[in-house]
Short mmCIF file of C-alpha atoms in Angstrom, two decimals:
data_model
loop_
_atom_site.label_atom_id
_atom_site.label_comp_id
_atom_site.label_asym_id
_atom_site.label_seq_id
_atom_site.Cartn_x
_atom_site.Cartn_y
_atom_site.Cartn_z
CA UNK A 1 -31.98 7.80 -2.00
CA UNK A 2 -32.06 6.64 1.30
CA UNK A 3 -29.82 3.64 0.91
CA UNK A 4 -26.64 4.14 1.48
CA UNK A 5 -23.99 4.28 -1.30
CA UNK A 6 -21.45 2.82 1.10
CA UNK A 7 -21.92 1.23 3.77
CA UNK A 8 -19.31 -0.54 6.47
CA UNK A 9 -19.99 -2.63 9.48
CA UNK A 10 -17.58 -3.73 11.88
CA UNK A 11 -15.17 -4.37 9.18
CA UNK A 12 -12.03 -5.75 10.40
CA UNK A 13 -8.49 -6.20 8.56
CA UNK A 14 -5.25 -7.25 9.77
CA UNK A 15 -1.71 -8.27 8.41
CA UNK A 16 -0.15 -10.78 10.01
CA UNK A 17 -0.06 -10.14 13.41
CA UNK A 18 -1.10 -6.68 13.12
CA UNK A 19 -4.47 -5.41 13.11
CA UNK A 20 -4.73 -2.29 11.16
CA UNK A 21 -8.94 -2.05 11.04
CA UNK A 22 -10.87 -2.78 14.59
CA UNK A 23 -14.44 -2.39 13.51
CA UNK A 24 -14.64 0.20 11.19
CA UNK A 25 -18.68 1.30 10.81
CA UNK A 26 -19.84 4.14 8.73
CA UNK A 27 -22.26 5.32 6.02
CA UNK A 28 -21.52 7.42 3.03
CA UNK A 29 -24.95 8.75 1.38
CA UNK A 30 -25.39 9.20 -2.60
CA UNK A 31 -23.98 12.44 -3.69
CA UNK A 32 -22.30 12.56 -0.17
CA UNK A 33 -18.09 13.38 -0.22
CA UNK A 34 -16.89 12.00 2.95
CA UNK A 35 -13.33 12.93 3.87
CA UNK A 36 -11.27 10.53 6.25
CA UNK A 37 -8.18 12.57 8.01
CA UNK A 38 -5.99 11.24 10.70
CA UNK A 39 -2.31 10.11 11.05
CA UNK A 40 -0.53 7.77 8.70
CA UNK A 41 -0.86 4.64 9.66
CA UNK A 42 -4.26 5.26 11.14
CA UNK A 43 -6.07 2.56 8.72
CA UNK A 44 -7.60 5.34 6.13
CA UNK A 45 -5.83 3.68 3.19
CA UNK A 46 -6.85 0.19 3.95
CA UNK A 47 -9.69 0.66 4.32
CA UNK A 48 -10.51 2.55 1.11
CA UNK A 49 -8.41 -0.55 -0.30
CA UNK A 50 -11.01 -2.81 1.33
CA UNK A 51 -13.63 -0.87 -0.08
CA UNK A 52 -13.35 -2.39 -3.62
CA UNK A 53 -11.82 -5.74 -2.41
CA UNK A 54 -7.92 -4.68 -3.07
CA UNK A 55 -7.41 -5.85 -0.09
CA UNK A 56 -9.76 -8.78 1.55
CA UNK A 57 -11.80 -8.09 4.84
CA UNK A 58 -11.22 -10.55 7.93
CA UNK A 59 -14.56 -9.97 9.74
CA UNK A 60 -17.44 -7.57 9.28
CA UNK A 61 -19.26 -6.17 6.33
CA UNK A 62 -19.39 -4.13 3.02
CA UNK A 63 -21.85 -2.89 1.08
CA UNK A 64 -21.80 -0.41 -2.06
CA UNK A 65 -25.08 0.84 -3.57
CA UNK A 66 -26.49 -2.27 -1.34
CA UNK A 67 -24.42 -5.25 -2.61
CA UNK A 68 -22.17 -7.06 -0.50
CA UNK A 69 -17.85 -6.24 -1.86
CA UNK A 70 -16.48 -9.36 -2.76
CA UNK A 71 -18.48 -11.77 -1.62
CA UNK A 72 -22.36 -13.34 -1.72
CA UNK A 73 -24.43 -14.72 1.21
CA UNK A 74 -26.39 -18.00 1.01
CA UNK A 75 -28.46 -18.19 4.51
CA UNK A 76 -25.63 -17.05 6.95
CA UNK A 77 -22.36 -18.33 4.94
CA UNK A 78 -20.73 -16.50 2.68
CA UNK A 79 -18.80 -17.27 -0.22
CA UNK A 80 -16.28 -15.22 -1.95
CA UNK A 81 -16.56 -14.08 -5.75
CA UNK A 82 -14.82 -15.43 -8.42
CA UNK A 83 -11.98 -12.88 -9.52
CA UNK A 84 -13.90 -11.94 -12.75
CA UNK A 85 -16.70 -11.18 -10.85
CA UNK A 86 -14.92 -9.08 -8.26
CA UNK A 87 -13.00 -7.43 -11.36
CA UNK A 88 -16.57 -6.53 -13.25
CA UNK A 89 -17.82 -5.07 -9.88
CA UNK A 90 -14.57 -3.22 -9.30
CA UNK A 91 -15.79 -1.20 -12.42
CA UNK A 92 -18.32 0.95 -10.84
CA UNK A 93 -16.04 2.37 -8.39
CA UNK A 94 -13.42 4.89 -9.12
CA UNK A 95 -9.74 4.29 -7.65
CA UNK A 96 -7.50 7.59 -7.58
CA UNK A 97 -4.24 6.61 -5.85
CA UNK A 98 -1.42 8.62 -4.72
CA UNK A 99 0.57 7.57 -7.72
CA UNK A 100 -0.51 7.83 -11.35
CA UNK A 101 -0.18 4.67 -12.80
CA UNK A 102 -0.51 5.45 -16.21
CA UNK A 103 0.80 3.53 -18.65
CA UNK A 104 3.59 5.03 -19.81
CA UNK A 105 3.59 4.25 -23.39
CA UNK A 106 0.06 5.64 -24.59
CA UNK A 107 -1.19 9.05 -24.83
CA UNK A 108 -3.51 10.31 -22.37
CA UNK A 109 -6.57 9.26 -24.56
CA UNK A 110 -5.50 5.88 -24.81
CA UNK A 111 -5.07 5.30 -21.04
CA UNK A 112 -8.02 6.94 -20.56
CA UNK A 113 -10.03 4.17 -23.16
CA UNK A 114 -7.94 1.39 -22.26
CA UNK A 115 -10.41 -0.04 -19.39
CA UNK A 116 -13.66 0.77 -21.27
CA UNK A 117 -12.80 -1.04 -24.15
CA UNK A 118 -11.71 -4.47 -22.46
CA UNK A 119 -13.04 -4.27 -19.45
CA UNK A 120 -16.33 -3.19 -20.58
CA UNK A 121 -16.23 -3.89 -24.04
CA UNK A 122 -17.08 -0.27 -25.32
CA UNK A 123 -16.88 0.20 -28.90
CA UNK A 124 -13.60 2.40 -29.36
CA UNK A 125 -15.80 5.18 -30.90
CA UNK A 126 -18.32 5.37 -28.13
CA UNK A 127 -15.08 4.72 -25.82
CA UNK A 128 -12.58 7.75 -27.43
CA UNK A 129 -15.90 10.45 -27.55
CA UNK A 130 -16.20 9.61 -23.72
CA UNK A 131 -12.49 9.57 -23.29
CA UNK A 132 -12.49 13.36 -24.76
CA UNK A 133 -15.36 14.21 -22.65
CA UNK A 134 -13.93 13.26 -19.50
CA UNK A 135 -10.10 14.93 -20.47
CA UNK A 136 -11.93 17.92 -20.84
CA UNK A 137 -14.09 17.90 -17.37
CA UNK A 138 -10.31 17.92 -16.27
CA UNK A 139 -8.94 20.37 -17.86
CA UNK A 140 -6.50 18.33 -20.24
CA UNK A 141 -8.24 18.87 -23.63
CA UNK A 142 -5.21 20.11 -25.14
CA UNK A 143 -3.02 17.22 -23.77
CA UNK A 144 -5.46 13.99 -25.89
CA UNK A 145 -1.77 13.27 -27.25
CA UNK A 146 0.25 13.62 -24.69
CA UNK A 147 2.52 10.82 -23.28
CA UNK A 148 2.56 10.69 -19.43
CA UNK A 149 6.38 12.04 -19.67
CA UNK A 150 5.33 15.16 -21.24
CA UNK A 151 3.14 15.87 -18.76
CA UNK A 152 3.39 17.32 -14.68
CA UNK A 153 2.57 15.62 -12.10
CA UNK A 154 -0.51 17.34 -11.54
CA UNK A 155 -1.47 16.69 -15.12
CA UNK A 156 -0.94 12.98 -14.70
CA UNK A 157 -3.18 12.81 -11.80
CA UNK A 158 -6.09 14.62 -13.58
CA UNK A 159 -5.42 12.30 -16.56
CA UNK A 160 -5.93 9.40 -13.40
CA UNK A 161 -8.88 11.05 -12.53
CA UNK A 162 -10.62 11.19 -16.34
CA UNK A 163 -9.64 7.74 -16.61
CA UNK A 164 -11.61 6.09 -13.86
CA UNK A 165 -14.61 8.58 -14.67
CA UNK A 166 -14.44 7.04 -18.05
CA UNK A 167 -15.72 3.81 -16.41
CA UNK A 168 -18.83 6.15 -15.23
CA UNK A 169 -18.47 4.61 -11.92
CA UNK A 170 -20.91 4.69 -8.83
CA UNK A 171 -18.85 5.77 -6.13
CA UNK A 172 -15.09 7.50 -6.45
CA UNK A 173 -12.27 6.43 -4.15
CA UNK A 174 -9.27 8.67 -3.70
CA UNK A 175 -6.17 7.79 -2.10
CA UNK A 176 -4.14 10.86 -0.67
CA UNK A 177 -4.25 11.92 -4.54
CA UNK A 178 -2.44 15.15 -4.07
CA UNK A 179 0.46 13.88 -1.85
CA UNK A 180 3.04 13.13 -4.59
CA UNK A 181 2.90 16.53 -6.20
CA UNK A 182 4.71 19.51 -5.84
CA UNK A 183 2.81 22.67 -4.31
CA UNK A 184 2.11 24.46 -6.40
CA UNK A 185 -0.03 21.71 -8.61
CA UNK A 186 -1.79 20.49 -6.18
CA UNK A 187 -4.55 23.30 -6.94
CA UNK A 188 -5.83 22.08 -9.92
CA UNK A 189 -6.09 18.86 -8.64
CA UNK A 190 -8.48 19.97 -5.65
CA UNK A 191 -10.17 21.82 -8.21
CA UNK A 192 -11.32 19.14 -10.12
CA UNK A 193 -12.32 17.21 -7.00
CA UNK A 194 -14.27 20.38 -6.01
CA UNK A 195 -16.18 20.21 -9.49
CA UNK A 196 -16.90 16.75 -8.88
CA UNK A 197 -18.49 17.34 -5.38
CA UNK A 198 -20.69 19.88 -6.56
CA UNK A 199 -22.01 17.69 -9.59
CA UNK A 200 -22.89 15.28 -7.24
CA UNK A 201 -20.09 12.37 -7.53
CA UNK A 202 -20.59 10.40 -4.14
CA UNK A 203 -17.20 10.23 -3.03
CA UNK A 204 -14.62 9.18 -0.29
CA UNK A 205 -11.32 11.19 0.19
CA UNK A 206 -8.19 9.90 2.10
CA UNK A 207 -6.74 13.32 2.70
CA UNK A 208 -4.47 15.74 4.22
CA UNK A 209 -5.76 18.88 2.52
CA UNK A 210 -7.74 20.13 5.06
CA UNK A 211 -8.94 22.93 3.03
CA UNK A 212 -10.26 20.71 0.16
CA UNK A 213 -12.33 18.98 3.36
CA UNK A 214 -13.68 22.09 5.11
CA UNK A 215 -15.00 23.11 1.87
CA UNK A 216 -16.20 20.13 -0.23
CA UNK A 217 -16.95 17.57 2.44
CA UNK A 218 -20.06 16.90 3.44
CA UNK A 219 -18.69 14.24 6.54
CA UNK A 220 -15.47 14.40 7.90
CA UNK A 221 -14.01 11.10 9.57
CA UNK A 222 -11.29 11.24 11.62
CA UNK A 223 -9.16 7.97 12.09
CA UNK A 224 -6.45 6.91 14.58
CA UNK A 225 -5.28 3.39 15.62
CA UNK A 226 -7.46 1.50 13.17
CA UNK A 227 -10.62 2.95 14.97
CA UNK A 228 -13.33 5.72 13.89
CA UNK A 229 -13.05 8.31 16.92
CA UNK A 230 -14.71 10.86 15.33
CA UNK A 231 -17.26 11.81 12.56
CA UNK A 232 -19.29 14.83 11.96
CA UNK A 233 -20.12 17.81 9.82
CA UNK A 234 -16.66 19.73 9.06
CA UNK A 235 -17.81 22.59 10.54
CA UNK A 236 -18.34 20.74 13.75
CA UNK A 237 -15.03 18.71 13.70
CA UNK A 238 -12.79 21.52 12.68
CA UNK A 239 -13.98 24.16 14.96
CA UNK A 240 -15.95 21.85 17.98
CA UNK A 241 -13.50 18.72 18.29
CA UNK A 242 -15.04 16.61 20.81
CA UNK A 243 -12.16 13.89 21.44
CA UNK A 244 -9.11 14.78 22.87
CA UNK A 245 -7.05 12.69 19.89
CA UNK A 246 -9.07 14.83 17.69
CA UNK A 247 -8.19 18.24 18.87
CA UNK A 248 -4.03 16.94 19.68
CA UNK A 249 -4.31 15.55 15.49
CA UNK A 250 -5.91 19.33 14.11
CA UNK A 251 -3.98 21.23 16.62
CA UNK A 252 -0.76 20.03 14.53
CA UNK A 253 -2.42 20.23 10.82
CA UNK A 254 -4.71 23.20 10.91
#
């Protein structure tokens, strides 16, 4: 348990001319949910992108559960993975992004088994009694027939959320996941995240709800300019801001 789950050093990322990470290090524990807050544009999104090789690091290092993302070293070189290897080790982490991306012509169930029969290769029974278990941990057992379109928003993004438990990953990324919705659904969403904190899901949480991060986090990370300029307990950040940026960021949000 004392190996991290997550682990970044010095990671650096830039497009084009513009350098959007500057040496991003930090450690997520198992069973840890780390929140990263700060303004858009900060880096918090590309860097969970990074974090299962979306998007390809310029300098630096990443490690989940202790293997290096996207790449292998051979004495001090490194080379990177072959696609279907990055794909396979894509599967044990969970990607929740601000938009659904469902498929819109299958029933929750069936986007839900999709990846763990052919990514995985689940037999479809084993995959549809998982697929049922996980609608259910959301809330959706009612909806196993339901095409995206028949569903809200916030319905959607719990159907999101079953599907990348399906793949019974190791670590669950989520991108701003309850930025798209209206209000007043953005409550069940948080609550789901909420049960998946306390069960022990190690997770990292691009977020605005500040609420959701006072109560479930265990780290909160605060982000501006492609730098880490704060990190602590929420408790300590929310109330005790030592950074200037910190306390101008929270005095507009909180």
């Amino acid at each position: 348990m004392s190996e991290a789950m997550l682990r970044a050093e010095a990671v650096h990322k830039s497009f084009g001319r513009l350098e959007v990470l500057k040496g991003i290090s930090l450690e997520v524990k198992p069973r840890e949910v780390m929140c990263l807050l700060g303004p858009s544009g900060s880096g918090k999104s590309t860097f969970l992108r990074c974090i299962n090789h979306l998007e390809k690091i310029d300098a630096g290092r990443l490690y989940v559960d202790g293997e290096l993302v996207g790449y292998r070293q051979q004495g001090d070189k490194l080379y990177e993975l072959k696609d279907k290897e990055v794909a396979m080790k894509r599967t044990e982490i969970g990607m929740v992004f601000q938009r659904f991306n469902l498929f819109p012509h299958m029933t929750a169930l069936e986007n839900v088994v999709e990846a763990p029969m052919h990514v995985k290769g689940t037999p479809r029974q084993a995959a549809v009694q998982r697929a049922v278990e996980m609608l259910d941990r959301v809330g959706l057992a009612d909806k196993l027939q339901s095409y995206p379109s028949q569903l809200s928003g916030g319905q959607q993004q719990r159907v999101a959320i079953a599907r990348a438990l399906a793949m019974d990953p190791k670590l669950m990324l989520f991108d701003e996941p309850t930025s798209a919705l209206d209000p007043e659904l953005v409550g069940d969403v948080l609550d789901v995240m909420r049960g998946l904190a306390r069960d022990g899901m190690t997770m990292v949480v691009v977020t605005h709800e500040i609420g959701f991060a006072r109560e479930a986090g265990d780290t909160v990370v605060f982000m501006d300019d492609g730098l880490v300029v704060e990190t602590g307990a929420p408790r300590a950040v929310f109330e005790n801001p030592k950074h200037e940026r910190t306390r101008s960021f929270l005095s507009k949000v909180l």
